XYZ file of C-alpha atoms in Angstrom:
397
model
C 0.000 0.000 0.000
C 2.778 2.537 0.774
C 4.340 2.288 -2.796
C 0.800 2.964 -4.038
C 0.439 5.759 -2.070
C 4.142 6.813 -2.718
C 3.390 7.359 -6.219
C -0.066 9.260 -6.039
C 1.870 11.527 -3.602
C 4.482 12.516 -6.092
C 1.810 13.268 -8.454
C -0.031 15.854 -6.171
C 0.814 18.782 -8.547
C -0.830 17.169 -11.104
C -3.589 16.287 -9.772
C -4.558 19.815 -8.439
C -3.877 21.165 -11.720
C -6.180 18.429 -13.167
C -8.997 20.028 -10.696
C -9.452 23.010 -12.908
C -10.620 20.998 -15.492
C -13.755 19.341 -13.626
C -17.153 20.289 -15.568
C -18.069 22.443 -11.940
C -15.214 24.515 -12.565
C -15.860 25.436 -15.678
C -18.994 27.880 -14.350
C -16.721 30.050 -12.252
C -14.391 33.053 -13.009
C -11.303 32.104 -14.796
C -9.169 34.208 -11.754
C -10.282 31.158 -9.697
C -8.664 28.473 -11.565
C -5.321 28.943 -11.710
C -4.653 30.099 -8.571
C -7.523 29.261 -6.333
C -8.231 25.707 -7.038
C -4.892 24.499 -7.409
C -3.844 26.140 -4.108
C -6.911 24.272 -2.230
C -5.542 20.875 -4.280
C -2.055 21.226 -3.117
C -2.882 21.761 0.626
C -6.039 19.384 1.138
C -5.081 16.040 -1.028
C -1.518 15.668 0.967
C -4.078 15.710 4.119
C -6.096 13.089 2.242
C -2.762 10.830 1.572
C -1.850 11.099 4.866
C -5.111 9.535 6.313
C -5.475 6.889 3.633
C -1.857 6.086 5.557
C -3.123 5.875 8.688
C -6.632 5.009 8.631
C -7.408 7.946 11.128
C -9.657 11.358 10.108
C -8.118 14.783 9.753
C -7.572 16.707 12.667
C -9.790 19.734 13.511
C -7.104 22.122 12.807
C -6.807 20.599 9.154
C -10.396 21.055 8.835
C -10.126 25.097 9.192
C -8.762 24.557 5.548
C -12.053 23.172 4.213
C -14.609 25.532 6.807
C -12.346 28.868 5.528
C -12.891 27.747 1.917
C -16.437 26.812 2.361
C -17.617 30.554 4.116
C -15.717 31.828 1.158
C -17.502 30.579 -1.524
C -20.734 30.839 0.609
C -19.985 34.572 0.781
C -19.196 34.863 -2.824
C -22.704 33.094 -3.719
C -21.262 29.867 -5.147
C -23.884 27.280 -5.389
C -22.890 24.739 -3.207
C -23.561 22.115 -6.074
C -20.286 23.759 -7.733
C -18.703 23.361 -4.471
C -19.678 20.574 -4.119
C -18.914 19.280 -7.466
C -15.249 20.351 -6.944
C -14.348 18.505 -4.049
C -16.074 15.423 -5.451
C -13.323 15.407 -8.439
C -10.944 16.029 -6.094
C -11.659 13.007 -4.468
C -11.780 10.997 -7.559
C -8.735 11.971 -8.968
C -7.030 10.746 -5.909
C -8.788 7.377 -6.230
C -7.967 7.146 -9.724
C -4.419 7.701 -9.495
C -4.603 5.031 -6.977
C -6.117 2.364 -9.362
C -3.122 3.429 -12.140
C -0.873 2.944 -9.183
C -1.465 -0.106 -8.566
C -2.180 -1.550 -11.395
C 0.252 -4.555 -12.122
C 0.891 -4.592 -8.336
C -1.763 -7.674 -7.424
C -2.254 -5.289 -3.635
C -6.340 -5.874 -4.316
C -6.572 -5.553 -0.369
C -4.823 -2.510 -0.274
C -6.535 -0.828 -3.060
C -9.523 -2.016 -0.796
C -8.058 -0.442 2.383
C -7.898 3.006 0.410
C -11.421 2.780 -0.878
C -12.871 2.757 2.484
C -10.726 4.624 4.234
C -10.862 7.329 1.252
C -14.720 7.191 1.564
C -14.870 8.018 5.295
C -12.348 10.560 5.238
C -14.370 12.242 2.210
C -17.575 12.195 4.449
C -15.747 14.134 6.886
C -14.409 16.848 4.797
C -17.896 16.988 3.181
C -20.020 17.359 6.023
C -17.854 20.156 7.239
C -17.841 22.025 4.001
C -21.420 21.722 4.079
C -22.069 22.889 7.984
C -19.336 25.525 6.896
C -21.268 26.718 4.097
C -24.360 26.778 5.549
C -23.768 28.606 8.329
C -22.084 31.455 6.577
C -25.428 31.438 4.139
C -27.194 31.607 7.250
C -25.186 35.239 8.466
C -25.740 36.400 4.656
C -28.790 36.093 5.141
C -29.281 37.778 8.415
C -27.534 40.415 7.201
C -29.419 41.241 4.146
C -32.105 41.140 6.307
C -31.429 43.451 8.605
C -28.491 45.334 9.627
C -26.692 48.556 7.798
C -28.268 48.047 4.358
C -31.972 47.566 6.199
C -31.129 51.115 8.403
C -29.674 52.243 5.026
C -32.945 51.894 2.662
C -34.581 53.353 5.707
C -32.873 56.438 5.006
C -33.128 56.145 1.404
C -36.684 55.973 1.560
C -37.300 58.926 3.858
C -38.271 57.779 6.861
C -36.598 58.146 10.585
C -34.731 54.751 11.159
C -33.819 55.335 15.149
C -35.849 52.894 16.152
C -34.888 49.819 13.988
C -31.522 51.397 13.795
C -31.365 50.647 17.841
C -32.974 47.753 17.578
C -30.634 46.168 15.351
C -27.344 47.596 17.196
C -26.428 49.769 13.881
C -24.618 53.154 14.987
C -26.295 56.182 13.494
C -24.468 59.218 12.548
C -26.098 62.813 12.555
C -24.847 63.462 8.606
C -23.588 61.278 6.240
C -21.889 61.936 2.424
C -24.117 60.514 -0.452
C -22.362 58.800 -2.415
C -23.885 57.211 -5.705
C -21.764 54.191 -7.358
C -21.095 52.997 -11.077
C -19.217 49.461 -11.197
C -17.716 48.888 -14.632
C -18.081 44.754 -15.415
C -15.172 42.536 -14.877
C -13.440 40.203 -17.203
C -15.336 37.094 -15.390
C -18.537 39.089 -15.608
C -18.141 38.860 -19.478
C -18.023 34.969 -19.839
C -20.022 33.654 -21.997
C -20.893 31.164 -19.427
C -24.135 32.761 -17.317
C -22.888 31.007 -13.921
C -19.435 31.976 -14.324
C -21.038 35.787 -14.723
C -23.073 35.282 -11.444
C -20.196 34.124 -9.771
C -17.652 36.670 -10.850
C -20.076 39.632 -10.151
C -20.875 38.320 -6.834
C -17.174 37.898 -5.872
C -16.602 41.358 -7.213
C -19.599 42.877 -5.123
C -17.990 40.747 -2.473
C -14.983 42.447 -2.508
C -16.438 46.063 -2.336
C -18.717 45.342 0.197
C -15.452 44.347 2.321
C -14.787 47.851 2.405
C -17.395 49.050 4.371
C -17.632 46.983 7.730
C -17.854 48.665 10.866
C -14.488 48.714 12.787
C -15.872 51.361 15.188
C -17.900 54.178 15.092
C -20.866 55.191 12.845
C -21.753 52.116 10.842
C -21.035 53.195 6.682
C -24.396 52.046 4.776
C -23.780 50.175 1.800
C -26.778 49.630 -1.394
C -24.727 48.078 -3.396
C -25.244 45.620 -6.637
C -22.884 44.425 -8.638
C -23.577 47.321 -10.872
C -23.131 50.106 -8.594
C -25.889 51.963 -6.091
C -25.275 54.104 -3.239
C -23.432 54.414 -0.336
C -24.131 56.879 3.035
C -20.796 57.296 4.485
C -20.290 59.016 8.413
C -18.920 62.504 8.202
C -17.829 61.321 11.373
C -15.367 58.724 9.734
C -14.975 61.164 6.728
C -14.976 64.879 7.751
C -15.349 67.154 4.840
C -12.988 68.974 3.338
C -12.024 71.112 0.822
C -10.716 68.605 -2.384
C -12.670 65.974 -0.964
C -8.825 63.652 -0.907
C -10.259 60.766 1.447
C -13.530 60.285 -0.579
C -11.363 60.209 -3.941
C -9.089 57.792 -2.265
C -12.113 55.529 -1.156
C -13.292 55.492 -4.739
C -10.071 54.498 -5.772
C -10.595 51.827 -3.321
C -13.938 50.096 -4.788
C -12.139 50.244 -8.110
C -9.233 47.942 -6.576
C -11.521 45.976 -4.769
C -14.091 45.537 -7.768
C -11.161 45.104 -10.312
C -12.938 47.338 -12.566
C -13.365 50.979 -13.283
C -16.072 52.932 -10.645
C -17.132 55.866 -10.889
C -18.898 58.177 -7.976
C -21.182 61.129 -7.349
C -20.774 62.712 -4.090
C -23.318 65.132 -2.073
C -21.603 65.879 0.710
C -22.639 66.547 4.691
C -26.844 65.690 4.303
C -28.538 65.747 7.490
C -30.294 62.187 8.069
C -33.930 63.488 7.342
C -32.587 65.213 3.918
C -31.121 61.979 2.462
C -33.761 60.958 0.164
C -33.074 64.227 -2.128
C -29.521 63.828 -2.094
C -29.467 60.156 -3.049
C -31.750 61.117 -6.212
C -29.175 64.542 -6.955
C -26.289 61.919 -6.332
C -27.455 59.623 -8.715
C -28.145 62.241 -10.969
C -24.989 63.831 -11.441
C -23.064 60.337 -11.886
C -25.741 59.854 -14.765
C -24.651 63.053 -16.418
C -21.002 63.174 -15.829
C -21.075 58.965 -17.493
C -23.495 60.209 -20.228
C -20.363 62.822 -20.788
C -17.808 60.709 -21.008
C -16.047 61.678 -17.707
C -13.148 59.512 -16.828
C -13.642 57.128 -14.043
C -13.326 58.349 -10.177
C -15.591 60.734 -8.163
C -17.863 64.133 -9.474
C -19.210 66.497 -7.863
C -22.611 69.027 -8.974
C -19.577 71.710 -9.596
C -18.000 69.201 -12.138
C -20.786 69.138 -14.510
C -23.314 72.093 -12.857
C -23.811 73.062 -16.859
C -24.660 69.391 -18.087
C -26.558 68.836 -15.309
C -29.196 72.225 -15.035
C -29.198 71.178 -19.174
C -30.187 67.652 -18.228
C -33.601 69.280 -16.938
C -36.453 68.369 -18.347
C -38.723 71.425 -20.001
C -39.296 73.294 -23.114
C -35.627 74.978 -23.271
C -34.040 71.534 -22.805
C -36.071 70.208 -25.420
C -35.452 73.395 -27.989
C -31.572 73.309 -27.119
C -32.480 69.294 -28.600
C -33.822 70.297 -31.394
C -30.700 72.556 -32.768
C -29.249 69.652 -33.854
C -31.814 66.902 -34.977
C -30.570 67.674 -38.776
C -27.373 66.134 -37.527
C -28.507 63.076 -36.341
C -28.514 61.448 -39.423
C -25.203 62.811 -40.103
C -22.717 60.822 -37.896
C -19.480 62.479 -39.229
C -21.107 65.983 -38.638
C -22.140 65.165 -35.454
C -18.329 63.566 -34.406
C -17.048 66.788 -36.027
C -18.928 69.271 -33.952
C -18.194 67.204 -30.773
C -14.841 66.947 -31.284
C -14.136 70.568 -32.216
C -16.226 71.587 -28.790
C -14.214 69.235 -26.989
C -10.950 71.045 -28.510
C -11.766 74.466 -27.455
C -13.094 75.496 -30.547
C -9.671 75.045 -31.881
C -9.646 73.278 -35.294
C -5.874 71.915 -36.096
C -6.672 69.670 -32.957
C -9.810 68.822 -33.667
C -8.429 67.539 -36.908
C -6.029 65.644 -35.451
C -8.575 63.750 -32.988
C -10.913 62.973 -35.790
C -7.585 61.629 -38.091
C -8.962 64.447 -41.012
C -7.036 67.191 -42.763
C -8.104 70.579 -41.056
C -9.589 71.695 -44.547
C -11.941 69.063 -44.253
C -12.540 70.228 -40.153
C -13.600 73.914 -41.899
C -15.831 71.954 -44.791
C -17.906 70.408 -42.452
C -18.404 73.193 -39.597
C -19.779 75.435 -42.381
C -22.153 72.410 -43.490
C -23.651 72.295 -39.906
C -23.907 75.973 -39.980
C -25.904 75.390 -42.832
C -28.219 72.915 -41.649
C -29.267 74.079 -38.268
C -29.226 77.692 -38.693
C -26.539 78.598 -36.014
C -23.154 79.542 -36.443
C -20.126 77.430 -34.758
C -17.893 80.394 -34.827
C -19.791 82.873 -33.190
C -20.444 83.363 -29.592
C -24.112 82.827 -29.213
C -24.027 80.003 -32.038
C -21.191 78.135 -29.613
C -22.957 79.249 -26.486
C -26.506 76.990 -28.592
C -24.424 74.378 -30.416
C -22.429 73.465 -27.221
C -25.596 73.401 -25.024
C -27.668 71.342 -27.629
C -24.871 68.636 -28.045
C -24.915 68.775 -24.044
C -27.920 67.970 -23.847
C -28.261 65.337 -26.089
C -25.383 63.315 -24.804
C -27.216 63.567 -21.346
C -30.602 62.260 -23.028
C -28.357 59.300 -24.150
C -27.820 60.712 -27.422
């Protein structure tokens, strides 16, 4: 039996390598494979050769290997039948480089002796992955259900959450900073597999929502999906200031913790009772400064105070609109007149971003002079032109 077991244990690399391929991993992220998996294969089958040794069951200790891996993928929202499904081919990989072992050998009994000794010390590491995993579905649960994001939506929704905030031991502050999230997709959230996209935006909304435990103080309020949503963070843990640094740096921090672009409104200091508005300004303005184009990071109603009174609905936004509808149907006009805008009105470098000889820049301006009736190279034509394409961008234009 030990020269069976000899030569499965010099094979352990393999075999963890081989776990990646099992038909349940193929439904999560690719960022677990290489590393994840074969990490968990390296530490747990060495456990499993050991026992098949001995006859004896793994320690407790050796167990905090399996429980630690288990609350993980609980937290991450990994069906179980994945995780499941993973440690099952884990365990039959080990068998079946037991039966090549010891093949030509004529040890039936001890190919016996590891069958049932392998089967018993699977049921152990099973039924703790399983208690493991349930019980960390269990405090998932109880915290969706209650907790900062209940007292949060509280807020949201305009009512006074004292009571339930007591109730469920959730530290209120007097004013908090609105802060209204975008989360870009990641890689694993593009598979074409629809489970691996569950499981890599749940791992990435995971992450983020790391970011935001208590540790003292005012509890911060999270609304997050894996898309984004908002956030009411203590000015008690962030006190305002003038070039709003720590905010910038936290939004820098969801990005590295979402491994993906995020971008961020901010309305800053709202007393509890005024946070409804805010939320719905918040939101706003991280509509308008996306719709614009804005690189990734954190706006504020300054940034894009323009876009954003344009982005009103009325007559005048809807007239500023209608200066350019005879461009719509002209795509290279349209790119043109952004793109010169965007330039400061300056034409050699609008040329250059649109990859056109500045003749051709000229050409066209005077063609959308000619179709909507206002000039690009006076003041009040700009002033219209520049507002219209605003506006339209905004719309979703």
């Amino acid at each position: 039996m030990a020269a069976i077991l000899d030569r499965v244990g010099s094979r352990v690399g393999a075999m963890a390598q081989e776990i990646t391929a099992a038909e349940a991993a193929q439904f999560l992220p690719d960022e677990m494979h290489d590393s994840e998996l074969v990490s968990i294969g390296n530490r747990v089958i060495p456990i499993a050769l050991r026992y098949l040794r001995t006859g004896g069951t793994p320690t407790d200790d050796e167990l905090q290997a399996v429980r630690e891996r288990a609350e993980q993928r609980a937290r991450e929202g990994v069906p179980l039948s994945l995780v499941l499904g993973l440690w099952q081919r884990g365990f039959q990989l080990v068998f079946d480089e037991c039966l090549r072992a010891s093949e030509g050998t004529g040890d039936g009994p001890a190919l016996g002796w590891i069958g049932a000794v392998g089967f018993r010390v699977q049921e152990v590491f099973v039924a703790e992955l399983v208690r493991a995993y349930q019980r960390e579905r269990a405090v998932q649960s109880d915290e969706l259900t209650g907790g900062p994001q209940f007292v949060g939506r509280l807020l949201l929704l305009g009512h006074d959450p004292r009571a339930d905030a007591e109730r469920l031991d959730v530290r209120l502050d007097l004013a908090y900073h609105v802060l209204a999230v975008r989360l870009e997709k990641t890689p694993g959230e593009l598979s074409a597999e629809r489970a691996a996209r569950d499981v890599a935006g749940r791992r990435k909304l995971h992450r983020v929502q790391r970011l935001f435990r208590a540790d003292g103080g005012p509890a911060m309020l999270s609304m997050l999906d894996r898309d984004g949503g908002t956030v009411l963070i203590p000015v008690a843990l962030y006190p305002v200031d003038d070039d709003d640094e720590r905010l910038r740096r936290l939004v820098a921090a969801i990005a590295a913790a979402a491994g993906a672009p995020a971008s961020a409104a901010v309305v800053e200091g709202v007393a509890r009772g005024e946070i409804k508005d805010a939320a719905v300004e918040a939101q706003e303005v991280l509509r308008v400064a996306v719709a614009l184009g804005r690189p990734a990071g954190l706006h504020r109603l300054a940034d894009v105070a323009v876009a954003y009174q344009l982005s009103r609905r009325g007559p005048g936004a809807q007239r500023l609109s209608e200066t350019i509808r005879p461009l719509l149907d002209q795509p290279d006009l349209l790119r043109t007149l952004r793109a010169y805008l965007d330039c400061d009105l300056d034409r050699l470098r609008a040329a250059r971003a649109l990859d056109v000889h500045p003749n051709t820049v000229n050409n066209r301006l005077n063609r959308i002079e000619g179709l909507c009736g206002t000039s690009p190279f006076r003041t009040e034509g700009i002033v219209a032109l520049y507002a219209a394409v605003t506006a339209h961008a905004v719309e979703g234009g």
